[in-house]
Short mmCIF file of C-alpha atoms in Angstrom, two decimals:
data_model
loop_
_atom_site.label_atom_id
_atom_site.label_comp_id
_atom_site.label_asym_id
_atom_site.label_seq_id
_atom_site.Cartn_x
_atom_site.Cartn_y
_atom_site.Cartn_z
CA GLN A 227 -23.12 -10.66 5.80
CA LYS A 228 -23.69 -7.66 3.93
CA GLU A 229 -27.43 -7.32 2.52
CA VAL A 230 -26.56 -6.88 -1.07
CA GLU A 231 -22.74 -7.80 -2.34
CA GLN A 232 -20.75 -6.60 -5.45
CA ASN A 233 -16.71 -7.65 -6.52
CA SER A 234 -15.53 -3.98 -6.44
CA GLY A 235 -13.38 -4.46 -9.42
CA PRO A 236 -12.06 -2.89 -10.93
CA LEU A 237 -13.45 -5.13 -13.99
CA SER A 238 -11.44 -3.86 -17.44
CA VAL A 239 -12.13 -5.53 -20.54
CA PRO A 240 -11.07 -4.33 -24.28
CA GLU A 241 -13.75 -2.33 -26.59
CA GLY A 242 -16.12 -4.71 -28.17
CA ALA A 243 -15.88 -7.59 -25.36
CA ILE A 244 -18.51 -9.02 -23.16
CA ALA A 245 -18.83 -7.25 -19.35
CA SER A 246 -20.36 -9.37 -16.99
CA LEU A 247 -20.99 -7.49 -13.48
CA ASN A 248 -22.33 -9.83 -10.95
CA CYS A 249 -24.47 -9.17 -7.73
CA THR A 250 -25.47 -11.31 -4.65
CA TYR A 251 -28.37 -10.89 -2.04
CA SER A 252 -29.11 -12.13 1.11
CA ASP A 253 -32.51 -11.87 1.59
CA ARG A 254 -34.61 -14.90 0.19
CA GLY A 255 -37.84 -12.71 -0.15
CA SER A 256 -36.59 -9.52 -2.04
CA GLN A 257 -38.95 -8.84 -4.82
CA SER A 258 -37.40 -6.43 -6.91
CA PHE A 259 -33.66 -6.10 -8.96
CA PHE A 260 -32.05 -3.01 -10.32
CA TRP A 261 -29.11 -2.08 -11.83
CA TYR A 262 -27.69 1.40 -11.87
CA ARG A 263 -24.78 2.80 -14.02
CA GLN A 264 -22.72 5.99 -12.10
CA TYR A 265 -20.21 7.97 -13.28
CA SER A 266 -17.95 9.39 -11.69
CA GLY A 267 -19.31 12.37 -10.28
CA LYS A 268 -22.65 12.07 -11.56
CA SER A 269 -26.04 10.48 -10.07
CA PRO A 270 -27.02 6.48 -10.42
CA GLU A 271 -29.08 6.18 -13.74
CA LEU A 272 -31.39 3.01 -14.02
CA ILE A 273 -30.38 1.15 -17.01
CA MET A 274 -32.05 -2.22 -16.54
CA PHE A 275 -34.50 -4.02 -13.58
CA ILE A 276 -35.88 -7.82 -13.29
CA TYR A 277 -38.85 -9.38 -11.20
CA SER A 278 -38.81 -12.85 -12.60
CA ASN A 279 -36.15 -15.75 -13.19
CA GLY A 280 -34.02 -15.33 -15.96
CA ASP A 281 -32.75 -13.34 -18.45
CA LYS A 282 -34.29 -9.68 -19.76
CA GLU A 283 -32.62 -7.94 -22.66
CA ASP A 284 -32.68 -4.61 -23.54
CA GLY A 285 -30.43 -3.77 -26.48
CA ARG A 286 -27.04 -4.37 -25.58
CA PHE A 287 -27.73 -4.99 -21.75
CA THR A 288 -29.01 -8.33 -20.25
CA ALA A 289 -29.84 -8.65 -17.18
CA GLN A 290 -30.17 -12.05 -15.85
CA LEU A 291 -32.09 -13.41 -12.14
CA ASN A 292 -32.11 -16.47 -10.12
CA LYS A 293 -34.17 -16.41 -7.13
CA ALA A 294 -32.79 -20.16 -5.90
CA SER A 295 -28.92 -19.09 -5.77
CA GLN A 296 -30.04 -15.42 -4.83
CA TYR A 297 -27.92 -14.27 -7.95
CA VAL A 298 -28.32 -10.97 -10.18
CA SER A 299 -25.98 -10.30 -12.82
CA LEU A 300 -25.69 -7.90 -16.08
CA LEU A 301 -24.00 -8.34 -19.29
CA ILE A 302 -22.98 -5.57 -21.23
CA ARG A 303 -22.87 -6.53 -24.77
CA ASP A 304 -19.79 -5.39 -27.62
CA SER A 305 -18.78 -2.94 -24.57
CA GLN A 306 -17.80 0.48 -25.30
CA PRO A 307 -15.64 3.13 -23.30
CA SER A 308 -18.78 4.87 -23.08
CA ASP A 309 -19.65 2.37 -20.95
CA SER A 310 -17.04 2.82 -18.48
CA ALA A 311 -18.63 3.88 -15.01
CA THR A 312 -19.39 2.46 -11.76
CA TYR A 313 -22.54 -0.21 -11.95
CA LEU A 314 -24.86 -0.50 -8.61
CA CYS A 315 -26.80 -3.24 -8.17
CA ALA A 316 -29.79 -2.86 -6.28
CA VAL A 317 -32.56 -4.89 -4.00
CA ARG A 318 -35.65 -4.37 -3.07
CA THR A 319 -36.42 -6.25 0.40
CA GLN A 320 -39.93 -7.47 1.89
CA GLY A 321 -41.17 -5.87 4.31
CA GLY A 322 -43.10 -2.72 3.17
CA SER A 323 -40.44 -0.64 3.00
CA GLU A 324 -39.74 1.17 -0.64
CA LYS A 325 -36.57 0.89 0.04
CA LEU A 326 -33.38 -0.15 -2.28
CA VAL A 327 -30.87 -1.86 -0.78
CA PHE A 328 -27.64 -0.88 -3.15
CA GLY A 329 -24.24 -2.73 -3.32
CA LYS A 330 -20.54 -0.84 -3.68
CA GLY A 331 -20.67 -0.74 -6.91
CA THR A 332 -18.32 -2.53 -9.22
CA LYS A 333 -16.18 -0.15 -11.76
CA LEU A 334 -15.60 -1.15 -15.49
CA THR A 335 -12.95 0.35 -17.87
CA VAL A 336 -13.59 -0.84 -21.14
CA ASN A 337 -10.15 0.21 -22.91
CA PRO A 338 -10.24 1.28 -26.53
CA GLY B 297 -40.82 18.97 -13.85
CA GLU B 298 -39.32 15.94 -15.30
CA GLU B 299 -36.11 15.53 -13.14
CA VAL B 300 -35.51 15.91 -9.32
CA ALA B 301 -33.84 18.67 -8.41
CA GLN B 302 -31.68 19.06 -5.44
CA THR B 303 -30.02 22.33 -4.26
CA PRO B 304 -27.31 23.67 -3.46
CA LYS B 305 -25.07 21.65 -5.38
CA HIS B 306 -22.30 22.13 -2.97
CA LEU B 307 -22.27 23.00 0.67
CA VAL B 308 -19.66 23.47 2.77
CA ARG B 309 -19.80 23.68 6.95
CA GLY B 310 -17.96 24.49 9.85
CA GLU B 311 -17.83 21.63 12.36
CA GLY B 312 -21.41 22.08 14.33
CA GLN B 313 -22.84 24.69 11.90
CA LYS B 314 -26.47 23.87 10.88
CA ALA B 315 -26.54 22.52 7.04
CA LYS B 316 -29.72 22.50 5.08
CA LEU B 317 -30.64 20.57 1.92
CA TYR B 318 -33.60 20.91 -0.43
CA CYS B 319 -35.18 18.13 -3.16
CA ALA B 320 -37.91 18.84 -5.48
CA PRO B 321 -39.76 15.48 -6.37
CA ILE B 322 -40.60 14.87 -10.07
CA LYS B 323 -44.13 16.39 -10.14
CA GLY B 324 -46.52 13.18 -9.82
CA HIS B 325 -44.17 11.32 -8.05
CA SER B 326 -45.61 10.73 -4.40
CA TYR B 327 -42.28 8.84 -2.76
CA VAL B 328 -39.25 10.76 -2.11
CA PHE B 329 -36.20 9.02 -0.63
CA TRP B 330 -32.51 10.25 1.01
CA TYR B 331 -29.77 8.20 0.37
CA GLN B 332 -25.93 9.07 1.72
CA GLN B 333 -22.98 8.52 -0.50
CA VAL B 334 -19.88 8.36 0.92
CA LEU B 335 -16.54 6.70 0.18
CA LYS B 336 -17.54 7.01 -3.62
CA ASN B 337 -20.10 3.89 -3.74
CA GLU B 338 -21.37 3.17 -0.60
CA PHE B 339 -25.07 4.29 -0.81
CA LYS B 340 -26.93 4.33 3.03
CA PHE B 341 -30.95 4.93 2.73
CA LEU B 342 -31.79 7.66 5.20
CA ILE B 343 -35.53 8.43 5.10
CA SER B 344 -38.40 8.21 2.33
CA PHE B 345 -41.56 10.27 2.63
CA GLN B 346 -44.57 9.41 0.68
CA ASN B 347 -46.68 12.10 0.13
CA GLU B 348 -45.99 14.67 3.38
CA ASN B 349 -45.87 11.50 5.64
CA VAL B 350 -42.81 9.69 6.63
CA PHE B 351 -42.68 6.58 5.62
CA ASP B 352 -39.35 4.69 6.52
CA GLU B 353 -36.89 6.69 9.03
CA THR B 354 -34.71 3.29 10.19
CA GLY B 355 -31.93 4.94 8.21
CA MET B 356 -31.79 8.61 10.05
CA PRO B 357 -29.31 9.22 12.68
CA LYS B 358 -31.96 10.76 14.96
CA GLU B 359 -29.89 13.42 16.89
CA ARG B 360 -28.87 15.78 14.56
CA PHE B 361 -30.65 14.64 10.99
CA SER B 362 -34.35 15.59 10.44
CA ALA B 363 -36.34 15.80 7.19
CA LYS B 364 -39.59 17.09 6.25
CA CYS B 365 -41.91 16.85 2.77
CA LEU B 366 -44.67 19.85 2.93
CA PRO B 367 -47.40 20.37 0.63
CA ASN B 368 -46.16 22.82 -2.26
CA SER B 369 -42.46 23.45 -0.85
CA PRO B 370 -39.26 21.39 -1.56
CA CYS B 371 -38.73 18.69 0.77
CA SER B 372 -35.89 19.16 3.10
CA LEU B 373 -32.81 17.49 4.92
CA GLU B 374 -31.34 19.40 7.67
CA ILE B 375 -28.34 18.26 9.36
CA GLN B 376 -28.15 20.35 12.74
CA ALA B 377 -24.32 20.37 14.27
CA THR B 378 -22.58 19.00 11.47
CA LYS B 379 -19.72 16.51 12.30
CA LEU B 380 -16.81 15.25 9.66
CA GLU B 381 -18.21 12.36 9.06
CA ASP B 382 -20.98 14.17 7.72
CA SER B 383 -18.75 15.16 4.90
CA ALA B 384 -20.43 12.77 1.73
CA VAL B 385 -23.23 13.69 -1.21
CA TYR B 386 -26.72 13.37 0.08
CA PHE B 387 -28.81 11.73 -2.94
CA CYS B 388 -33.02 12.39 -3.48
CA ALA B 389 -34.86 10.29 -5.52
CA SER B 390 -38.55 10.48 -6.02
CA SER B 391 -40.83 7.18 -7.60
CA PRO B 392 -44.49 7.32 -8.52
CA THR B 393 -45.04 3.70 -7.06
CA GLY B 394 -42.84 3.04 -4.29
CA GLY B 395 -39.79 0.73 -5.08
CA ASN B 396 -41.66 -1.24 -7.20
CA TYR B 397 -39.68 0.21 -10.82
CA GLY B 398 -36.69 1.63 -9.29
CA TYR B 399 -36.24 5.72 -8.67
CA THR B 400 -34.80 8.56 -9.87
CA PHE B 401 -32.42 10.55 -8.70
CA GLY B 402 -31.46 14.00 -8.05
CA SER B 403 -27.76 15.52 -8.76
CA GLY B 404 -27.10 15.34 -5.24
CA THR B 405 -25.89 18.01 -3.13
CA ARG B 406 -21.70 17.64 -2.06
CA LEU B 407 -21.44 18.75 1.36
CA THR B 408 -17.97 19.45 2.91
CA VAL B 409 -17.31 19.65 7.03
CA VAL B 410 -14.29 21.39 7.70
#
């Protein structure tokens, strides 16, 4: 089982809709969870991180974490064409390593 | 500076040649990470440093890959005798506190082995 799994998509939503991106992870001891956005040909950019169960909101973005289900999601409200990118879920696992383990990403397209 | 600076942006090497990539972390960041991105999205962890010390090298193909972070110099990732499958974008990232708050990535070096 891969450590961090995401639906590769592509996910297509109309402008103004809510985009929902999902991620599951295998290491129950994982501590920190991150969402990165990567535009084509560019480097990943950190948009949200979450440590505790529940929701964390930042502008149009909401990260949701459920450690019992080993599930983390990202909601993008009022989606804009500029949100079209690949969204990478990353997890900091237990064990003392500071590395992040990345999922393969979900490609999101927001249609005007 | 406030960005992770990677050089060169593009590198083309013939199979069997050496490739050397450089990364200057954000000033004050003590952790440096190298990742390899192949097939567009798959990120593979290679190695991390805490200051000039190797912190985690579990992802490094030991035979041909090596990396260093020396004081007052950019960090480097070197690939001896490149192979076609080494073609990828190599990202460097830095962080002040390890992985706890995520990292800041550089713009990457695209290595093409022909």
